[in-house]
Each structure stands twice: as structure tokens, then as C-alpha cells.
PDB file of C-alpha atoms in Angstrom:
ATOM      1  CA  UNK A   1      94.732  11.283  49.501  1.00  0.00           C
ATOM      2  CA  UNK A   2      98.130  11.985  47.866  1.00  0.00           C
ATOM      3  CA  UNK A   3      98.494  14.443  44.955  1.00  0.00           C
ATOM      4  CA  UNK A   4      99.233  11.310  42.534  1.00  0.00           C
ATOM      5  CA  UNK A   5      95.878   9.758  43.521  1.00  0.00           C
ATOM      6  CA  UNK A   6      94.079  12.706  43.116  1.00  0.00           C
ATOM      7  CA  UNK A   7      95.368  13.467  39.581  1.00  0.00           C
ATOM      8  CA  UNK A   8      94.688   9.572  38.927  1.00  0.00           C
ATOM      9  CA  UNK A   9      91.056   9.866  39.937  1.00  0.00           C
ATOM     10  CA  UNK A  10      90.396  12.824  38.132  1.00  0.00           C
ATOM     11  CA  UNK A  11      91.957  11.297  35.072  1.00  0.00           C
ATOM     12  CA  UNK A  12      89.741   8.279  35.335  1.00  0.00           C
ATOM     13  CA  UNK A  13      86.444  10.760  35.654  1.00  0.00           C
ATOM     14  CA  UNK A  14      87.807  12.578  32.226  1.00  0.00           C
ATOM     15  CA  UNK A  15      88.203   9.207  30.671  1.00  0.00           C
ATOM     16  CA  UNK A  16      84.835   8.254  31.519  1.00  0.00           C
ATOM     17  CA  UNK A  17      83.064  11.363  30.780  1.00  0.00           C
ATOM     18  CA  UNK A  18      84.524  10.936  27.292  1.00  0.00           C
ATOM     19  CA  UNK A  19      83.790   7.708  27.040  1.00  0.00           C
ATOM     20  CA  UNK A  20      79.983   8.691  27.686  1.00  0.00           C
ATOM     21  CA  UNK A  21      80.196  11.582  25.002  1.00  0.00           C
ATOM     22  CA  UNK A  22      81.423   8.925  22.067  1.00  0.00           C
ATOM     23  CA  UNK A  23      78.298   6.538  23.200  1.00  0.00           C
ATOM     24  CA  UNK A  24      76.272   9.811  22.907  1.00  0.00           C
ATOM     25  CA  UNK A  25      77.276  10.704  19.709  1.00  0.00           C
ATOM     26  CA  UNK A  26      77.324   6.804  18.445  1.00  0.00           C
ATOM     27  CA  UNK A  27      73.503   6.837  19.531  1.00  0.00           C
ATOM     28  CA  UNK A  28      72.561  10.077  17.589  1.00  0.00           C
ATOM     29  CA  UNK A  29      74.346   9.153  14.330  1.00  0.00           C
ATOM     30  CA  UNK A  30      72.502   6.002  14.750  1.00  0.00           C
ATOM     31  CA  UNK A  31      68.696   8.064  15.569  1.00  0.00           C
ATOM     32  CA  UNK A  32      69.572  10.269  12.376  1.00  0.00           C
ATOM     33  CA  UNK A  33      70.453   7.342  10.340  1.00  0.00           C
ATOM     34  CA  UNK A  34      67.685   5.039  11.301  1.00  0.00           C
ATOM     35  CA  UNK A  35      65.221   8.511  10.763  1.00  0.00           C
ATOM     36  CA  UNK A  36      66.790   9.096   7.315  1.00  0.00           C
ATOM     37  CA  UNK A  37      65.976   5.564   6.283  1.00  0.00           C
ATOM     38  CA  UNK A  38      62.613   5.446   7.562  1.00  0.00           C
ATOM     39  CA  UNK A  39      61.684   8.666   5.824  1.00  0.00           C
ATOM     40  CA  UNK A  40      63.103   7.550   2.641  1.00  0.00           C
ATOM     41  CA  UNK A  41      61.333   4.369   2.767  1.00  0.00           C
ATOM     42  CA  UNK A  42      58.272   6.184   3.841  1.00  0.00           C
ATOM     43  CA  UNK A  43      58.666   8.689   0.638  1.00  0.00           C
ATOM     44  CA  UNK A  44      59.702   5.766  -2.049  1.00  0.00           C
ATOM     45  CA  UNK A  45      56.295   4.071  -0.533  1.00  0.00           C
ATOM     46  CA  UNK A  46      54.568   6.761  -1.276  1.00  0.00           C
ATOM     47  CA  UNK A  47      55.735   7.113  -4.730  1.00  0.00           C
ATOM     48  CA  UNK A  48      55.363   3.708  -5.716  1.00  0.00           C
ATOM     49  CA  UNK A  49      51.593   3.985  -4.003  1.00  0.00           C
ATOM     50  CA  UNK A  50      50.876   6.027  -7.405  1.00  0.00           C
ATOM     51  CA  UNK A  51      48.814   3.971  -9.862  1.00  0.00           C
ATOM     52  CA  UNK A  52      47.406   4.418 -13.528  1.00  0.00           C
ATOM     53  CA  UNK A  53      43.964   3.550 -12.813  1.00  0.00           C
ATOM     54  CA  UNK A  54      43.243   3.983 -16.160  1.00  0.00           C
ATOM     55  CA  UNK A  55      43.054   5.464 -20.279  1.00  0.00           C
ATOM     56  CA  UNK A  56      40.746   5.296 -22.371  1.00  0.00           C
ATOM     57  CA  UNK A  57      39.802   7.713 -26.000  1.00  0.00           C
ATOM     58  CA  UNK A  58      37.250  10.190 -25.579  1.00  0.00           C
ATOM     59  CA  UNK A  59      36.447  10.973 -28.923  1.00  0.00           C
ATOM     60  CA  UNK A  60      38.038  11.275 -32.351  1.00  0.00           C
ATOM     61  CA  UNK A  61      36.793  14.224 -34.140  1.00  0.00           C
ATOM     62  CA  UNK A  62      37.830  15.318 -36.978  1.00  0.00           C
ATOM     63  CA  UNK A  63      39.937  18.951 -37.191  1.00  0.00           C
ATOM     64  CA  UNK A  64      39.646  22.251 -39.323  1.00  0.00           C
ATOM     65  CA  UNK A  65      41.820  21.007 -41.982  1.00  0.00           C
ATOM     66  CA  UNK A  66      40.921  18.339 -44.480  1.00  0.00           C
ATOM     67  CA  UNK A  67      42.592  14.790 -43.030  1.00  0.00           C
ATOM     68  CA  UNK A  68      43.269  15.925 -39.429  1.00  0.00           C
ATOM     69  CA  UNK A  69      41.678  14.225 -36.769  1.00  0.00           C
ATOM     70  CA  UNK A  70      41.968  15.121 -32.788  1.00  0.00           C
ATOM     71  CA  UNK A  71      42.285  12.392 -30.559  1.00  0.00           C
ATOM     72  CA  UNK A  72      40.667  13.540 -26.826  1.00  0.00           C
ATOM     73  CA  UNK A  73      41.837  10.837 -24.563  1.00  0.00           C
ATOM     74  CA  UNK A  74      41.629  10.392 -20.351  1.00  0.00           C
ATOM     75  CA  UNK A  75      44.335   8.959 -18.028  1.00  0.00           C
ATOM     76  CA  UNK A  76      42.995   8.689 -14.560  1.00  0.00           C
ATOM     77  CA  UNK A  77      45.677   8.570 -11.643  1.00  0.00           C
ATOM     78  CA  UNK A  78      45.281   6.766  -8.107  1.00  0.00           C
ATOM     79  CA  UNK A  79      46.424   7.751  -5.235  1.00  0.00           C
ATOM     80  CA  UNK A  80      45.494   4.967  -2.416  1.00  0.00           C
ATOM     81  CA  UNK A  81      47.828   7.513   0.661  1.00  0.00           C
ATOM     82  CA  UNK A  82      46.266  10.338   2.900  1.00  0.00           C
ATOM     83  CA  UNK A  83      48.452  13.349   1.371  1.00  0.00           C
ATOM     84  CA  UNK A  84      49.391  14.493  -2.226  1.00  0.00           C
ATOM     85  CA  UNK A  85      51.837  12.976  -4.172  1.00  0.00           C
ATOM     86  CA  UNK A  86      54.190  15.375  -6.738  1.00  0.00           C
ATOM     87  CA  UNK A  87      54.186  14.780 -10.243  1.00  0.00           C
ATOM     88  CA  UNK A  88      57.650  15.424 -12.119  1.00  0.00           C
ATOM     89  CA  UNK A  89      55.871  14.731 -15.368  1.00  0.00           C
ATOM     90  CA  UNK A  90      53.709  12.488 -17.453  1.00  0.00           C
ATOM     91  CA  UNK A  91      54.667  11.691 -20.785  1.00  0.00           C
ATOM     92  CA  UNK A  92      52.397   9.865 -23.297  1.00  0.00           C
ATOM     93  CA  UNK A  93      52.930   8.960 -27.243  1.00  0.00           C
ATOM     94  CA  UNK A  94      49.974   8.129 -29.535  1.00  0.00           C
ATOM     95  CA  UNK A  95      50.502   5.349 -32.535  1.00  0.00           C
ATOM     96  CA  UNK A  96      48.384   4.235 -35.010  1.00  0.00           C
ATOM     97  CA  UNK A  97      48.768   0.959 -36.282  1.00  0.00           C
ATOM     98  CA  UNK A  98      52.292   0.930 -35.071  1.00  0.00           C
ATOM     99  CA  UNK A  99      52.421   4.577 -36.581  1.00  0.00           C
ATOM    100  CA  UNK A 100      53.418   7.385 -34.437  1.00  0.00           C
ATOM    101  CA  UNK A 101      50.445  10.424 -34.854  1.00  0.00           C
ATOM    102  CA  UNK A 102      52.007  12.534 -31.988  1.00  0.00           C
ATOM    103  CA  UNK A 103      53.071  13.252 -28.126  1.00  0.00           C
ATOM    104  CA  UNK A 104      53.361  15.401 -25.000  1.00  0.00           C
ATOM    105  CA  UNK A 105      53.326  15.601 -21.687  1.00  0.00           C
ATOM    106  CA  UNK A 106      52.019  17.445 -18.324  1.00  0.00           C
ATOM    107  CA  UNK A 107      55.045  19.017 -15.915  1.00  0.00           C
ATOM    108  CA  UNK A 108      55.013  19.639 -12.124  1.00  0.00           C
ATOM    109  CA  UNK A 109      51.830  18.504 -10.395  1.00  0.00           C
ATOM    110  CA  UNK A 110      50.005  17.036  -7.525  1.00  0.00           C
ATOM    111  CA  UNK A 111      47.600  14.226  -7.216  1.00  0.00           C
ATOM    112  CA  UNK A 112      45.618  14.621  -4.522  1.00  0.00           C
ATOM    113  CA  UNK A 113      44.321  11.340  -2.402  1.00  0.00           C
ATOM    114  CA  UNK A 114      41.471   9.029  -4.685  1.00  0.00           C
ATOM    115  CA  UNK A 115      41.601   9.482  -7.998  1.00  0.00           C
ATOM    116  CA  UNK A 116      42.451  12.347 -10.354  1.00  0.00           C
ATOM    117  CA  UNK A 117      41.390  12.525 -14.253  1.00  0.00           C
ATOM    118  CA  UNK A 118      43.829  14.295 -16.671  1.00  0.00           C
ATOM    119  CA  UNK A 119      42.485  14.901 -20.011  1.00  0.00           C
ATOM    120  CA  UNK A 120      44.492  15.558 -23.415  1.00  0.00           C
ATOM    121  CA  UNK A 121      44.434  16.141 -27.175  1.00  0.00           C
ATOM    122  CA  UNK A 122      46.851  15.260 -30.280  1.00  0.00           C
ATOM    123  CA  UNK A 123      46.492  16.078 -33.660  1.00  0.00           C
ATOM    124  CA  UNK A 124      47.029  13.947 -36.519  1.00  0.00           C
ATOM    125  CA  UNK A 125      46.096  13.753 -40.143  1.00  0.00           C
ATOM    126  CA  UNK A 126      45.443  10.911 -41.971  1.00  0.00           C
ATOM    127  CA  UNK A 127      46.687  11.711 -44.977  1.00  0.00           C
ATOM    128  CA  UNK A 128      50.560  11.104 -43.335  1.00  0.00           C
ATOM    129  CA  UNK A 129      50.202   7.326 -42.886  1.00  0.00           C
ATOM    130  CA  UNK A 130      50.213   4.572 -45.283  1.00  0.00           C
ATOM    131  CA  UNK A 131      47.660   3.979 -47.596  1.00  0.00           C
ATOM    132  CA  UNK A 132      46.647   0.438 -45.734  1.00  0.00           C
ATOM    133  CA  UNK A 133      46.205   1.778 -41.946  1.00  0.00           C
ATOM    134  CA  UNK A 134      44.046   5.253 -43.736  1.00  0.00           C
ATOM    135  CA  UNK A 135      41.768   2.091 -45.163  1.00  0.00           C
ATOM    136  CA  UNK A 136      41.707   0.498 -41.933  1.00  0.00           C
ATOM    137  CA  UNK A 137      40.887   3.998 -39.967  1.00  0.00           C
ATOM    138  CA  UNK A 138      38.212   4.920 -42.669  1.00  0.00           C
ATOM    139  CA  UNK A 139      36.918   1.352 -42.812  1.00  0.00           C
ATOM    140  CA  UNK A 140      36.594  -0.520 -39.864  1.00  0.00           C
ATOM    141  CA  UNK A 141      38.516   0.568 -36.830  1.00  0.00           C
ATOM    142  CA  UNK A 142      42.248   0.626 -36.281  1.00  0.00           C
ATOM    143  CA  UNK A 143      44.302  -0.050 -33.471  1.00  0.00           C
ATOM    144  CA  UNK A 144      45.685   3.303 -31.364  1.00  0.00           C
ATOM    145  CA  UNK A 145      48.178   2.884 -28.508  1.00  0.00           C
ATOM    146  CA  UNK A 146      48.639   5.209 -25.761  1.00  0.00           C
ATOM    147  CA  UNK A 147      51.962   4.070 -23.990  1.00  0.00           C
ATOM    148  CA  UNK A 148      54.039   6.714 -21.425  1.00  0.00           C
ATOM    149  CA  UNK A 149      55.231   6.956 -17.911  1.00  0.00           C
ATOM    150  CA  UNK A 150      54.948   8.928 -14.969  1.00  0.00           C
ATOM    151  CA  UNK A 151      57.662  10.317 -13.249  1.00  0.00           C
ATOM    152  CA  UNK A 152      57.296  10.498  -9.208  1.00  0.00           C
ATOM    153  CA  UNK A 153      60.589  12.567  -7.725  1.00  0.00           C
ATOM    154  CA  UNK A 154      62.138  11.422  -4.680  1.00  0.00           C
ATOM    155  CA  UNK A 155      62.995  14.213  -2.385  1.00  0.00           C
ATOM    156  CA  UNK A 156      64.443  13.943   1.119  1.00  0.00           C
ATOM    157  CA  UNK A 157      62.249  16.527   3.484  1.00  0.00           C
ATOM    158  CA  UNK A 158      60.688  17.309   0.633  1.00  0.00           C
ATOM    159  CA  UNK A 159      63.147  19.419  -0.340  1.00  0.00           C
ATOM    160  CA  UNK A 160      66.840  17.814  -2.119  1.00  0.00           C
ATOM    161  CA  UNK A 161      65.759  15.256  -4.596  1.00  0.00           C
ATOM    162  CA  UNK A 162      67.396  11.355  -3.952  1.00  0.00           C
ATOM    163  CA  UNK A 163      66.334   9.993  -6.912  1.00  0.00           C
ATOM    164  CA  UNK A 164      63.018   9.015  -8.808  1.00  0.00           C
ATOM    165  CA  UNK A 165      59.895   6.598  -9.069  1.00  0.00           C
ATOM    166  CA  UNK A 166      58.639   6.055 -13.235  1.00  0.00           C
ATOM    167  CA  UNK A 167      55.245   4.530 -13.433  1.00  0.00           C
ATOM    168  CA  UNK A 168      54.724   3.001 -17.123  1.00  0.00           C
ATOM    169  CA  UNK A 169      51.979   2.774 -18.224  1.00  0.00           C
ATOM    170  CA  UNK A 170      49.999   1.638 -22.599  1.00  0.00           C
ATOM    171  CA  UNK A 171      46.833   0.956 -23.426  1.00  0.00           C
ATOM    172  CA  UNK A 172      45.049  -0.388 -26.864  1.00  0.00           C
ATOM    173  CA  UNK A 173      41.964   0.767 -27.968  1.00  0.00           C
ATOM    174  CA  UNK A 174      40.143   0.181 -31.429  1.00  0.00           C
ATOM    175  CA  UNK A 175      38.881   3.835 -32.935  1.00  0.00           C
ATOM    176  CA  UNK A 176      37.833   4.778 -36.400  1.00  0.00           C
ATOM    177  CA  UNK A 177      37.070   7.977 -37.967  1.00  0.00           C
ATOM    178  CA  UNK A 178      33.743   7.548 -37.626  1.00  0.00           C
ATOM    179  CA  UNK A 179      33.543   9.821 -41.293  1.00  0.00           C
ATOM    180  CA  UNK A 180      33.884   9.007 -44.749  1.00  0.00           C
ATOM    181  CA  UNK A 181      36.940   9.529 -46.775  1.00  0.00           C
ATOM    182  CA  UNK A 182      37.412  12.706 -48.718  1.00  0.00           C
ATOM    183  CA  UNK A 183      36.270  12.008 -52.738  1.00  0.00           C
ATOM    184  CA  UNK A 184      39.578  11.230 -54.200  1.00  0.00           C
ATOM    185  CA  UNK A 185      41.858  13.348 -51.796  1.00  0.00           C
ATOM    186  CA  UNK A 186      45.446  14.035 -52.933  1.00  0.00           C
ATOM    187  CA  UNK A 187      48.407  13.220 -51.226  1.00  0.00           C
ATOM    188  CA  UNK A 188      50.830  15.870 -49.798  1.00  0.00           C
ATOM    189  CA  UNK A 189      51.778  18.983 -51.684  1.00  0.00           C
ATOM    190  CA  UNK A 190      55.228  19.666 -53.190  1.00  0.00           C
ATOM    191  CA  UNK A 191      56.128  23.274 -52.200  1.00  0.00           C
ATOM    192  CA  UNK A 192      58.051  24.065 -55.919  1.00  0.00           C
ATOM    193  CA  UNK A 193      59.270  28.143 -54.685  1.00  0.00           C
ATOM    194  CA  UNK A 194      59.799  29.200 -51.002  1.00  0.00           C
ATOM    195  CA  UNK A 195      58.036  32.557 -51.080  1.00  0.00           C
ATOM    196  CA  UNK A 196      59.738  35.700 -50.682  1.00  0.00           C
ATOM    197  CA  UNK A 197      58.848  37.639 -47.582  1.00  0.00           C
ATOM    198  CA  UNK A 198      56.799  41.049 -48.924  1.00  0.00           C
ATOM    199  CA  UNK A 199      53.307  41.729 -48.837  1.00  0.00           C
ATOM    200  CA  UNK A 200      52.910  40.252 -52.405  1.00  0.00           C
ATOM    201  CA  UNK A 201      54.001  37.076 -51.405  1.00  0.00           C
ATOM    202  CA  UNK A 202      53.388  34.056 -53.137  1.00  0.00           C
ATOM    203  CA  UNK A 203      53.442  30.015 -53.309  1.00  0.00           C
ATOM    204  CA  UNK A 204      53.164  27.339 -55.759  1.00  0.00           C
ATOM    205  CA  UNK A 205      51.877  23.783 -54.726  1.00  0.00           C
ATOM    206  CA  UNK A 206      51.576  21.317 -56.723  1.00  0.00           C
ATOM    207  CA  UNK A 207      49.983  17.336 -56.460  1.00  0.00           C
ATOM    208  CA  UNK A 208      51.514  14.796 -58.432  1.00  0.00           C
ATOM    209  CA  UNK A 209      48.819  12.317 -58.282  1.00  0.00           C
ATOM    210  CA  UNK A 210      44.729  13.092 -58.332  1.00  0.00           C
ATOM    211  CA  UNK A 211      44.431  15.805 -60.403  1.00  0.00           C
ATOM    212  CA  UNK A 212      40.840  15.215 -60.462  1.00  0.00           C
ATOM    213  CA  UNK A 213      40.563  15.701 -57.254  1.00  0.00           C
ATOM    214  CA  UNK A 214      37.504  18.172 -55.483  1.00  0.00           C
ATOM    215  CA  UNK A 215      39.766  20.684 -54.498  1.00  0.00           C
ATOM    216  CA  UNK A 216      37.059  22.997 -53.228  1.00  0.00           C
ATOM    217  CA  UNK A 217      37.050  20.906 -49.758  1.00  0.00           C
ATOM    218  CA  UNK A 218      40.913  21.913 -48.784  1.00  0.00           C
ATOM    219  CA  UNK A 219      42.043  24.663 -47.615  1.00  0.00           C
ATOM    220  CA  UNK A 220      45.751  26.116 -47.799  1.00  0.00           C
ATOM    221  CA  UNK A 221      47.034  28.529 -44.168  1.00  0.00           C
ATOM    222  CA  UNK A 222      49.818  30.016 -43.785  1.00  0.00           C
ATOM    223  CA  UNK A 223      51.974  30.938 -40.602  1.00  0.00           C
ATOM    224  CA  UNK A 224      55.718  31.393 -39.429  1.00  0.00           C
ATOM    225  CA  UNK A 225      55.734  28.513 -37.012  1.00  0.00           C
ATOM    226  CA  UNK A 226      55.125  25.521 -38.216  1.00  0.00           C
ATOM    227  CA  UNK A 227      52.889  24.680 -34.565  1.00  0.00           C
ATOM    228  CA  UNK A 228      50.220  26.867 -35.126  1.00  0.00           C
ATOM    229  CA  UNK A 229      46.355  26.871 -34.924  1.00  0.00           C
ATOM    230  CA  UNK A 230      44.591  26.720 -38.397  1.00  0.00           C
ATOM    231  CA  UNK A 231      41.928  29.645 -38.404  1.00  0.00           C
ATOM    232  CA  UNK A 232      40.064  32.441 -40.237  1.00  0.00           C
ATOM    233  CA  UNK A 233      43.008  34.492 -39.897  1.00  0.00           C
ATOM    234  CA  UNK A 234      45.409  32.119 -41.211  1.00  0.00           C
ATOM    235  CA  UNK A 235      43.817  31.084 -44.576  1.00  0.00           C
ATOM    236  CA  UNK A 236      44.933  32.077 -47.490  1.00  0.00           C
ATOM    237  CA  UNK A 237      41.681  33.814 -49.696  1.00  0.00           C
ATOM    238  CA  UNK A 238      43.609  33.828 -52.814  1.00  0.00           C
ATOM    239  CA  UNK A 239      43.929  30.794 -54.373  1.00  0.00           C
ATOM    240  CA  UNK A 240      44.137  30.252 -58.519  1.00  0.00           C
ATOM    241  CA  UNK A 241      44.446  26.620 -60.092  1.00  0.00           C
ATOM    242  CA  UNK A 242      46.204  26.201 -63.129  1.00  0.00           C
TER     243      UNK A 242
END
């Protein structure tokens, strides 16, 4: 065999051996692709696997100050796989009547396989709605929604997040107070001077309508947040009408 021939053979073997190294590297892009898709199928199955099983209200009870009430309501969660499912959140917004009383929501959790109960509270008063749905929540019953979503992240490995999964979920229920009505309860107070901040301190509130009212059933707090707890500690023990 010449020179030329060997060069020529040994060419062909190079060609060939690269040949085999693109088909290699074809057939691993196409393993990693085809395993990328199947575990983001697999994940966005999982995800959409998560169910609202169901809400319902607890109780309505009313709260510390005159007119509020707390709603204590359940939302239970399904999940129909064999491992946990994260949570990114779940939102949820309370109306009355069409009225909106309050909302929140519960961050970065797991539901665990069968069925997982998650219970709230919101605080409302009465006393902040219409006239006509106060009647109807006094009365007979009134209409509360409980609409939201839940928000399933979509992470590949776990780890980098794709994109997301939102569950939406409402629910109707007829609740009343389940109390009578205050005799002759006032509306709002008009805060007529901002008080000063010293020790001596002082407010003036006023009603404009119901000045018959049995002001010995209200109380008046005081805090520097306006989200705070009513309490012991909060209410103010010197009160004089005029």
C-alpha cells in the first residue's frame, strides 16, 4: 500500500469516527430533551393534580368590639399523587352581600398526599356596610362569598422555577349573626382633633346621628397601628360625654 492510500484510508477512518461523534451527540441532545419534557409534564401533572376539595364557614362569632364579627372558615386541599405538592400561596377574599369584609393569604407550603384542612379568620364589623345588607345579616341570613386561588410553582428539578399552576377556587354560603342588633347603635365616629402625642393626650369623637344611643356598650382603644388587637391594655378608661 502506497503512501497516498494510506493517508486516504486513514482520512476515511477520521471521517467516520466523526461522523459517529455528531450521531452521539444528536442522540444525547435528543435523551436530555425528551427527559426535560417528560419531567416537565410530569411536574405540571402534578400541579394541576391539586384540587379544592372544599370551604365551608365555621362559625361567625362576634368580636371584642361592638359590631365586629370574626368569620372562622375551612378550605380543605386534595392531593390525589404519592408525594407533596408546594404551595406558592393561597389567597382568599371574603364579601358580604357583594361587600368586601376582608382578605389574606397563606405563603410557602406543602400539601401532603389525601387531604389537608387549612383554617382562617377575618374580621369585619357590621357597622361598615350599608344599612340594607346589616338588616339582612341581623335578620335572616346574608349571602358571604369566599372566592381565591392557589398558586402551584413550576420548578424544573425542583429547583429553577418554569412557570406556575393557579387553582381558583369561590364558594357561597348563607350566615347570619346569629345575635341581636345593638339598641340604637351609632354610626362611625368623626375624629374632630388628632391628639397631640404627650402623656395627657386627648380625643374628641363625636356621632352625628343617635344621640340617644346606650353608649355604655362601646368601647373606644387606642394604638399606633391601625392593625392591632383590641384588649385590656388598649382601652381607653377615661371617657367623659358631653
Amino acid at each position: 500500500m502506497t503512501n497516498d492510500e494510506k493517508e486516504l484510508s486513514s482520512l476515511r477512518r477520521t471521517v467516520r469516527r466523526l461522523w459517529a461523534m455528531r450521531w452521539l451527540k444528536i442522540a444525547v441532545t435528543l435523551v436530555i430533551v425528551i427527559a426535560l419534557v417528560g419531567h416537565v409534564a410530569l411536574v405540571i401533572n402534578t400541579a394541576n393534580s391539586l384540587e379544592v376539595e372544599g370551604v365551608r364557614v365555621i362559625s361567625v362569632a362576634p368580636g371584642v368590639v361592638v359590631g365586629d364579627f370574626i368569620v372562622t372558615f375551612q378550605i380543605t386541599l386534595g392531593n390525589p399523587t404519592g408525594g407533596s405538592i408546594e404551595v406558592d400561596r393561597l389567597t382568599y377574599d371574603l364579601h358580604l352581600e357583594d361587600h368586601f369584609i376582608g382578605d389574606g393569604e397563606k405563603s410557602n407550603f406543602r400539601v401532603e398526599p389525601g387531604s389537608q384542612d387549612l383554617e382562617f379568620q377575618v374580621t369585619f364589623n357590621v357597622y361598615d356596610l350599608p344599612a340594607p345588607v346589616q338588616e339582612l345579616f341581623f335578620g335572616s341570613s346574608a349571602t358571604l362569598t369566599i372566592e381565591g386561588e392557589v398558586t402551584v410553582p413550576i420548578k424544573l428539578f425542583g429547583v429553577w422555577r418554569y412557570t406556575e399552576v393557579t387553582v381558583p377556587y369561590s364558594h357561597e354560603e348563607q350566615v347570619s349573626s346569629g345575635t341581636e342588633p345593638p339598641d340604637n347603635p351609632p354610626p362611625s365616629p368623626v375624629l374632630l382633633a388628632p391628639p397631640v402625642y404627650r402623656p395627657t393626650a386627648s380625643a374628641s369623637l363625636t356621632w352625628s346621628m343617635n344621640a340617644d344611643a346606650d353608649f355604655s356598650r362601646y368601647e373606644v382603644h387606642h394604638a399606633t397601628s391601625p392593625d392591632f388587637t383590641p384588649s385590656e391594655s388598649t382601652k381607653l378608661t377615661n371617657i367623659t360625654e358631653q
